[in-house]
C-alpha atoms as a printed R data frame, in Angstrom:
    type eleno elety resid chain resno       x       y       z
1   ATOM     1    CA   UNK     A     1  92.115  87.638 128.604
2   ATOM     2    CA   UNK     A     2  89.765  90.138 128.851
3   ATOM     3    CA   UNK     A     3  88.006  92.077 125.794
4   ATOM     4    CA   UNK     A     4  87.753  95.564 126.117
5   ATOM     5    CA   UNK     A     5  85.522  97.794 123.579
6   ATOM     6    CA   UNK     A     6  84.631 100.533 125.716
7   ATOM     7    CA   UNK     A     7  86.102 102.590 123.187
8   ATOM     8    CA   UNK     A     8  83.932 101.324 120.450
9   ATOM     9    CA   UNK     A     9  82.058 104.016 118.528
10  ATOM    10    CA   UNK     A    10  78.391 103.785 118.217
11  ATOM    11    CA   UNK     A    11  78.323 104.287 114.689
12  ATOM    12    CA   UNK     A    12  80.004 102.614 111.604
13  ATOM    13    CA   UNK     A    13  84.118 102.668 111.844
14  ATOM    14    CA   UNK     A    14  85.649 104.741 109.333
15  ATOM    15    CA   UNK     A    15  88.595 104.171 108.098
16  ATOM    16    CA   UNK     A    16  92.077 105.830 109.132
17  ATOM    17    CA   UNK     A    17  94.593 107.096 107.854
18  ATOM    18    CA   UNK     A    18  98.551 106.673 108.582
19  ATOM    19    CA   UNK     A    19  99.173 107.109 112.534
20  ATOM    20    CA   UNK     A    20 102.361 108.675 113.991
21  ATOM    21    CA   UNK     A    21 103.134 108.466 117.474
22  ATOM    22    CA   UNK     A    22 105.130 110.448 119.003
23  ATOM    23    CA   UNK     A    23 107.712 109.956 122.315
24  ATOM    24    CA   UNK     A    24 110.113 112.152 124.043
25  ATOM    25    CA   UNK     A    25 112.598 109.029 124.174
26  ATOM    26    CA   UNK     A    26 113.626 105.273 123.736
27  ATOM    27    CA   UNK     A    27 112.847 104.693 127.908
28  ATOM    28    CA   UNK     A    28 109.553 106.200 126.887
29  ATOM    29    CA   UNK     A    29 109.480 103.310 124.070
30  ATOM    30    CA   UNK     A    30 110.447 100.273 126.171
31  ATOM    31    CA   UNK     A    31 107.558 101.586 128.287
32  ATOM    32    CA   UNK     A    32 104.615 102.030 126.095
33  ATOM    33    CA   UNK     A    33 106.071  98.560 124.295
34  ATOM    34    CA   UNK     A    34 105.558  96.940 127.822
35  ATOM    35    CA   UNK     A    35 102.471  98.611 127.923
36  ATOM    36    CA   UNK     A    36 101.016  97.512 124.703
37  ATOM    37    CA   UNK     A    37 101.832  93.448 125.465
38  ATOM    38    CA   UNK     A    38  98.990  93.950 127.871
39  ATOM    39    CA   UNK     A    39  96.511  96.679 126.433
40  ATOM    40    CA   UNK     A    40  97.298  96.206 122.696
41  ATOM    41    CA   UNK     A    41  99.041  92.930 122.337
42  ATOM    42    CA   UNK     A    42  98.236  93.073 118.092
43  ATOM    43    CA   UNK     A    43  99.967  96.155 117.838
44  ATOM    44    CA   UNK     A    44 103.144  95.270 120.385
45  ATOM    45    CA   UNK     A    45 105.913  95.925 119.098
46  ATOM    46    CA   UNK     A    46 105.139  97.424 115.706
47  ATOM    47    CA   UNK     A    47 103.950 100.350 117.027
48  ATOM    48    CA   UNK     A    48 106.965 101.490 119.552
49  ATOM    49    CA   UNK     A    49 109.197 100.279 117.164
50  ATOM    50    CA   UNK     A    50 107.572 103.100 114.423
51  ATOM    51    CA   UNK     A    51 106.989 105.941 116.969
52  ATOM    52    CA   UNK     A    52 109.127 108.891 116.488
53  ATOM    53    CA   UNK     A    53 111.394 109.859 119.314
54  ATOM    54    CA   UNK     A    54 111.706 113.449 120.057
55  ATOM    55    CA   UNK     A    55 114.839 113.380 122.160
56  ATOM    56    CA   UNK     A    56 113.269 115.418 124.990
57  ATOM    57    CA   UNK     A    57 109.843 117.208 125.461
58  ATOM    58    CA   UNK     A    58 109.929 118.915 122.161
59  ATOM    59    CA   UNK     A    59 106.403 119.281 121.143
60  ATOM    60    CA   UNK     A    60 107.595 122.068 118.227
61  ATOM    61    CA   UNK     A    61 109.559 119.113 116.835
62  ATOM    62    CA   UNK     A    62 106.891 116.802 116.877
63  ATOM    63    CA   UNK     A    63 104.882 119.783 114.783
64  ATOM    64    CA   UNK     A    64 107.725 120.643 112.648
65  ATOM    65    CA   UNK     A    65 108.021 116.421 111.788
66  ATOM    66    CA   UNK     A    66 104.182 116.325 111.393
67  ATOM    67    CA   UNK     A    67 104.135 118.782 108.838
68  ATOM    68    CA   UNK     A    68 107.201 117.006 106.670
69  ATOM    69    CA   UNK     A    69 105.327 114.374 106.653
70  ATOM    70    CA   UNK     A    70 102.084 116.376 104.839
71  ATOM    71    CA   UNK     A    71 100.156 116.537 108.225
72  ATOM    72    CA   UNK     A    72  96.511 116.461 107.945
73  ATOM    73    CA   UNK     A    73  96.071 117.476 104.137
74  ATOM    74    CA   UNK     A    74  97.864 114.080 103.625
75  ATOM    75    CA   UNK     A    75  95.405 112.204 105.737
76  ATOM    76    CA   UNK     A    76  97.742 111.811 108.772
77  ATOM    77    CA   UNK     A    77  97.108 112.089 112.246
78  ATOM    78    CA   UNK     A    78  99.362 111.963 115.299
79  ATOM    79    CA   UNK     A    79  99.713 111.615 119.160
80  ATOM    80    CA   UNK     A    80 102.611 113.454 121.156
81  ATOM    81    CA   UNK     A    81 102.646 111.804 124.213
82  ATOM    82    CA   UNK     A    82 104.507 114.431 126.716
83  ATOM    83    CA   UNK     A    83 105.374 114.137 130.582
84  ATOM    84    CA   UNK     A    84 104.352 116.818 132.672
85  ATOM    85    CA   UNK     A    85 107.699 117.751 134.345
86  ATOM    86    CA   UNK     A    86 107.574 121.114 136.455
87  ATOM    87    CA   UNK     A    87 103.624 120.816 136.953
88  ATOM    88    CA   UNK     A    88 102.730 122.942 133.860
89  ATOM    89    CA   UNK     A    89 100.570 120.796 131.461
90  ATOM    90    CA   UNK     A    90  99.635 123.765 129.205
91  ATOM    91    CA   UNK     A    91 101.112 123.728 125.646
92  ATOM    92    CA   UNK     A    92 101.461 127.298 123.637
93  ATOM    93    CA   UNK     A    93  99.389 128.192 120.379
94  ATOM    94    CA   UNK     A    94 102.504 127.619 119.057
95  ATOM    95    CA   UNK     A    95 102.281 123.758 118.798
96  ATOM    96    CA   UNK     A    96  98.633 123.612 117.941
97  ATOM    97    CA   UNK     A    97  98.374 121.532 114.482
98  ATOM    98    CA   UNK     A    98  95.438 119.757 112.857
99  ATOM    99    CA   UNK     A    99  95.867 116.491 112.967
100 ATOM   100    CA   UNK     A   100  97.996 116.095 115.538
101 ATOM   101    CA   UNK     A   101  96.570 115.665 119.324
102 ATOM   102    CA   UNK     A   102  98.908 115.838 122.755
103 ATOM   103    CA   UNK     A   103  98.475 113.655 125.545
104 ATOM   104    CA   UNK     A   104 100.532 115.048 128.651
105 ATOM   105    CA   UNK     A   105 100.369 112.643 131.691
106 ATOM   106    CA   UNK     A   106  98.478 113.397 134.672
107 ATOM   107    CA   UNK     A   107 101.952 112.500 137.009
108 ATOM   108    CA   UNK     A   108 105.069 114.268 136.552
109 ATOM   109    CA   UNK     A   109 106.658 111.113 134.435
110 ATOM   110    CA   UNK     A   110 106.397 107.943 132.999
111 ATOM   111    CA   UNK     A   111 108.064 106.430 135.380
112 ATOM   112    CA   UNK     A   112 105.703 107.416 138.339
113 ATOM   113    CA   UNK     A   113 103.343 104.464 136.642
114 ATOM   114    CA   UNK     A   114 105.993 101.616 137.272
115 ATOM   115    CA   UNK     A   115 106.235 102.319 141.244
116 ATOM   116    CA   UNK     A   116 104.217  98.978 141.884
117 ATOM   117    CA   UNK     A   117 106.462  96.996 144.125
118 ATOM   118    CA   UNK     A   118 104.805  93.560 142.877
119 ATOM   119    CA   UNK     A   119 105.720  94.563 138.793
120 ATOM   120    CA   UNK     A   120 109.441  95.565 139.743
121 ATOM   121    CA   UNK     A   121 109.850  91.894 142.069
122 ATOM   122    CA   UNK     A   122 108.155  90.065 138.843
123 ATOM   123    CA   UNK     A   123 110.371  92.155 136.634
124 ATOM   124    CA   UNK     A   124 113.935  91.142 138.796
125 ATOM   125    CA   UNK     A   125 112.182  87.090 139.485
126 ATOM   126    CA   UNK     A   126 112.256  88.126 143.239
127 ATOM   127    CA   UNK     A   127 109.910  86.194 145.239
128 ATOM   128    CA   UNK     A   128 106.110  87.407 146.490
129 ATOM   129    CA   UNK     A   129 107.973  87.697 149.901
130 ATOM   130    CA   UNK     A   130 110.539  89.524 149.272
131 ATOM   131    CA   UNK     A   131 110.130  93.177 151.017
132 ATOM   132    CA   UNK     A   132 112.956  95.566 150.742
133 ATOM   133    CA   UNK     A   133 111.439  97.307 147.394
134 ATOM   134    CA   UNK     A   134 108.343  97.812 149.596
135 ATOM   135    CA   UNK     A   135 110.663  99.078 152.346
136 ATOM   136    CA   UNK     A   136 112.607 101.045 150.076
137 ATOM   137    CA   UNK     A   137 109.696 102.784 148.482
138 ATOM   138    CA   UNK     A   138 107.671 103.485 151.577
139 ATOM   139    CA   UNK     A   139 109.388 106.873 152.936
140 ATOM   140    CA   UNK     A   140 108.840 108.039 149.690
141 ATOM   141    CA   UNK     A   141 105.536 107.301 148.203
142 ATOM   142    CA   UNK     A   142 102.789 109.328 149.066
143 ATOM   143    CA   UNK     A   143  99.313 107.943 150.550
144 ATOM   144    CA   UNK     A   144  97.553 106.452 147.198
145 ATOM   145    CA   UNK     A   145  94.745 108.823 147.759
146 ATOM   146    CA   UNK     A   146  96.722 111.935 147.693
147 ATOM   147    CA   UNK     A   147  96.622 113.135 144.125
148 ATOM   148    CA   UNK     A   148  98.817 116.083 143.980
149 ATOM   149    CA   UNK     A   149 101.564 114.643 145.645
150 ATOM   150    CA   UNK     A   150 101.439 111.932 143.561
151 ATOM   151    CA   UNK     A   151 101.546 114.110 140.461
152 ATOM   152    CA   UNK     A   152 104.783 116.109 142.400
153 ATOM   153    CA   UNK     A   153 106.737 112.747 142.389
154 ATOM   154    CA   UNK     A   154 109.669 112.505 141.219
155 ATOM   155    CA   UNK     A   155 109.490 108.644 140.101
156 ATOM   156    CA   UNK     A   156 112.756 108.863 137.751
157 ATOM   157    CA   UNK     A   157 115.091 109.693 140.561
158 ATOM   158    CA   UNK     A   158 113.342 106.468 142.846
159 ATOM   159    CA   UNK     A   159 114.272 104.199 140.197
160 ATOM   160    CA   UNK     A   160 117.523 105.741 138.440
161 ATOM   161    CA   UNK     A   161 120.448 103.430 139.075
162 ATOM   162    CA   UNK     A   162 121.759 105.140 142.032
163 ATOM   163    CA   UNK     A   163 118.286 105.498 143.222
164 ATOM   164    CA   UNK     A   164 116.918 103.741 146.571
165 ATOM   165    CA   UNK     A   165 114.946 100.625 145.120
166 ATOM   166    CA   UNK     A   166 118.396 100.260 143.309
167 ATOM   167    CA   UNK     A   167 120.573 100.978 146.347
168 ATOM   168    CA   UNK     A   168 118.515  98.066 148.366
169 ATOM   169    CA   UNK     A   169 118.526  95.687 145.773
170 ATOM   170    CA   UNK     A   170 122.172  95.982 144.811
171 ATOM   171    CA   UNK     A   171 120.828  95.928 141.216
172 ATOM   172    CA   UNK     A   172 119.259  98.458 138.594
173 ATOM   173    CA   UNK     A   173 115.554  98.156 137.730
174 ATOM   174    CA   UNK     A   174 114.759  97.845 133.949
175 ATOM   175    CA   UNK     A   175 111.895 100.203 133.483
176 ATOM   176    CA   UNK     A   176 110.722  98.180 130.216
177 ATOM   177    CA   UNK     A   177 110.542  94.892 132.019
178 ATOM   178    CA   UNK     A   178 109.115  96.944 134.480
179 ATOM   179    CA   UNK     A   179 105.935  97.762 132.559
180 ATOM   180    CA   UNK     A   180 105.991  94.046 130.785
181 ATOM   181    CA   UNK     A   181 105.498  92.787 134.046
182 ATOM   182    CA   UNK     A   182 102.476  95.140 134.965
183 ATOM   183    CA   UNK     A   183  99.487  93.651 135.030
184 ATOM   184    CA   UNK     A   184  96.233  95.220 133.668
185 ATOM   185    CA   UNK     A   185  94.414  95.418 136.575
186 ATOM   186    CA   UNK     A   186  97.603  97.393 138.550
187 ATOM   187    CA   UNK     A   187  97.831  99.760 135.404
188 ATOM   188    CA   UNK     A   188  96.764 103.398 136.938
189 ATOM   189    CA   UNK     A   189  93.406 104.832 134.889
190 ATOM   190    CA   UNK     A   190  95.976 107.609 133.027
191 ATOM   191    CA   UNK     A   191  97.060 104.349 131.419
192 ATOM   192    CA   UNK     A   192  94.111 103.032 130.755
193 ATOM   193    CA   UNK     A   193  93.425 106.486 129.468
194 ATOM   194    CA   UNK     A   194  96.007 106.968 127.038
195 ATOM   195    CA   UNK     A   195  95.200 103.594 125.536
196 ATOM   196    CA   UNK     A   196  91.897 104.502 125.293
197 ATOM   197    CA   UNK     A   197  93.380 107.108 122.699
198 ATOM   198    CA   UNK     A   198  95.426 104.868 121.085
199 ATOM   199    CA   UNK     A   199  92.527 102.339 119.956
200 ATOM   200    CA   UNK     A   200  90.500 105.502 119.166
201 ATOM   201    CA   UNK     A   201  93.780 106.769 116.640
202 ATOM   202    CA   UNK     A   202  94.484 103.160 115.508
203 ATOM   203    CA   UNK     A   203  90.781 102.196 114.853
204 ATOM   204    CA   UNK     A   204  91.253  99.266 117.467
205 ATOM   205    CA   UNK     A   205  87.873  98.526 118.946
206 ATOM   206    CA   UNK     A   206  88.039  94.582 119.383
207 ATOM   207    CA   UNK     A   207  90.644  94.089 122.003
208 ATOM   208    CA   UNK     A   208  92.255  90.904 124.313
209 ATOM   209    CA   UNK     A   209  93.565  92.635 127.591
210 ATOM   210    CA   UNK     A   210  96.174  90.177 128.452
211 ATOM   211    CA   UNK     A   211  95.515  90.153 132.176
């Protein structure tokens, strides 16, 4: 394990108040859960299991739930975590709420952080030399160093059941198990990035990174 408290404030921790995280939906959950075992393996399962799906990317919905709740006057605070879909990361005036922060990821979705061919063999018990998901993958991934292409990907359609990884394999690839089977060190920095916020929200500054 690794401790990580790069996030650790330089003055004295104050305390927080009630957290609500917010998803667009239960894949998103399975992810972040996977996620967590790694980055935040205290809080693994409890928080996925509490986050608020928004069926969709609804960030008016995660507002409208906020307030409900008593927002910020009540001490809350909240994270909408949001893909970025059609390239436009920008959110309106009209889901700007104190309290409640948005985190929109710096690829098109989720998913494009689960295309690392070791993960999905670990997550399907394939062995190291087993090639076809590198085959399969390797018309369609960009070069690692191209940014915007990555961030064009369209990861959900490479791993949807009828996709190609699935197609080769002659089975569908769980995207939870998926992101269980990540490793820290093959997490992409938007990861590491949006757990950064998390431990920040949660007042987590002591952490094991399960390698």
């Amino acid at each position: 394990m690794l401790r990580n408290d790069s996030a650790r404030p330089a003055g004295p921790v104050q305390p927080r108040g009630a957290f609500v995280l917010y998803l667009e939906g239960p894949g998103d959950r399975g992810i972040v859960n996977g996620w967590c075992r790694r980055l935040l393996p205290a809080q693994a399962g409890s928080l996925a299991r509490s986050a608020v799906i928004l069926g969709g990317k609804r960030p008016a919905r995660a507002v409208e739930h906020f307030r409900s709740l008593g927002g910020a006057s009540e001490g809350l605070r909240g994270l909408c975590v949001l893909d970025r879909d059609d390239g436009r990361s920008a959110l309106g005036a009209e889901v700007e709420e104190p309290g409640l922060d948005f985190f929109t990821w710096g690829r098109r979705h989720i998913e494009s952080y689960l295309l690392v061919p070791d993960a999905i063999r670990r997550s399907l018990r394939l062995p190291e030399s087993d090639a076809r998901i590198d085959l399969a993958l390797r018309e369609h991934l960009p070069d690692e160093s191209d940014s915007a292409a990555w961030g064009e990907l369209d990861a959900k359609r490479l791993l949807a059941p009828a996709g190609p990884v699935a197609r080769v394999l002659g089975m569908k690839i769980p995207a939870s198990r998926v992101a269980r089977a990540t490793r820290a060190n093959e997490l992409h920095e938007d990861v590491h990035a949006f757990f950064e916020r998390l431990r920040v929200e949660l007042g987590v500054w002591d952490v094991e990174v399960v390698r």
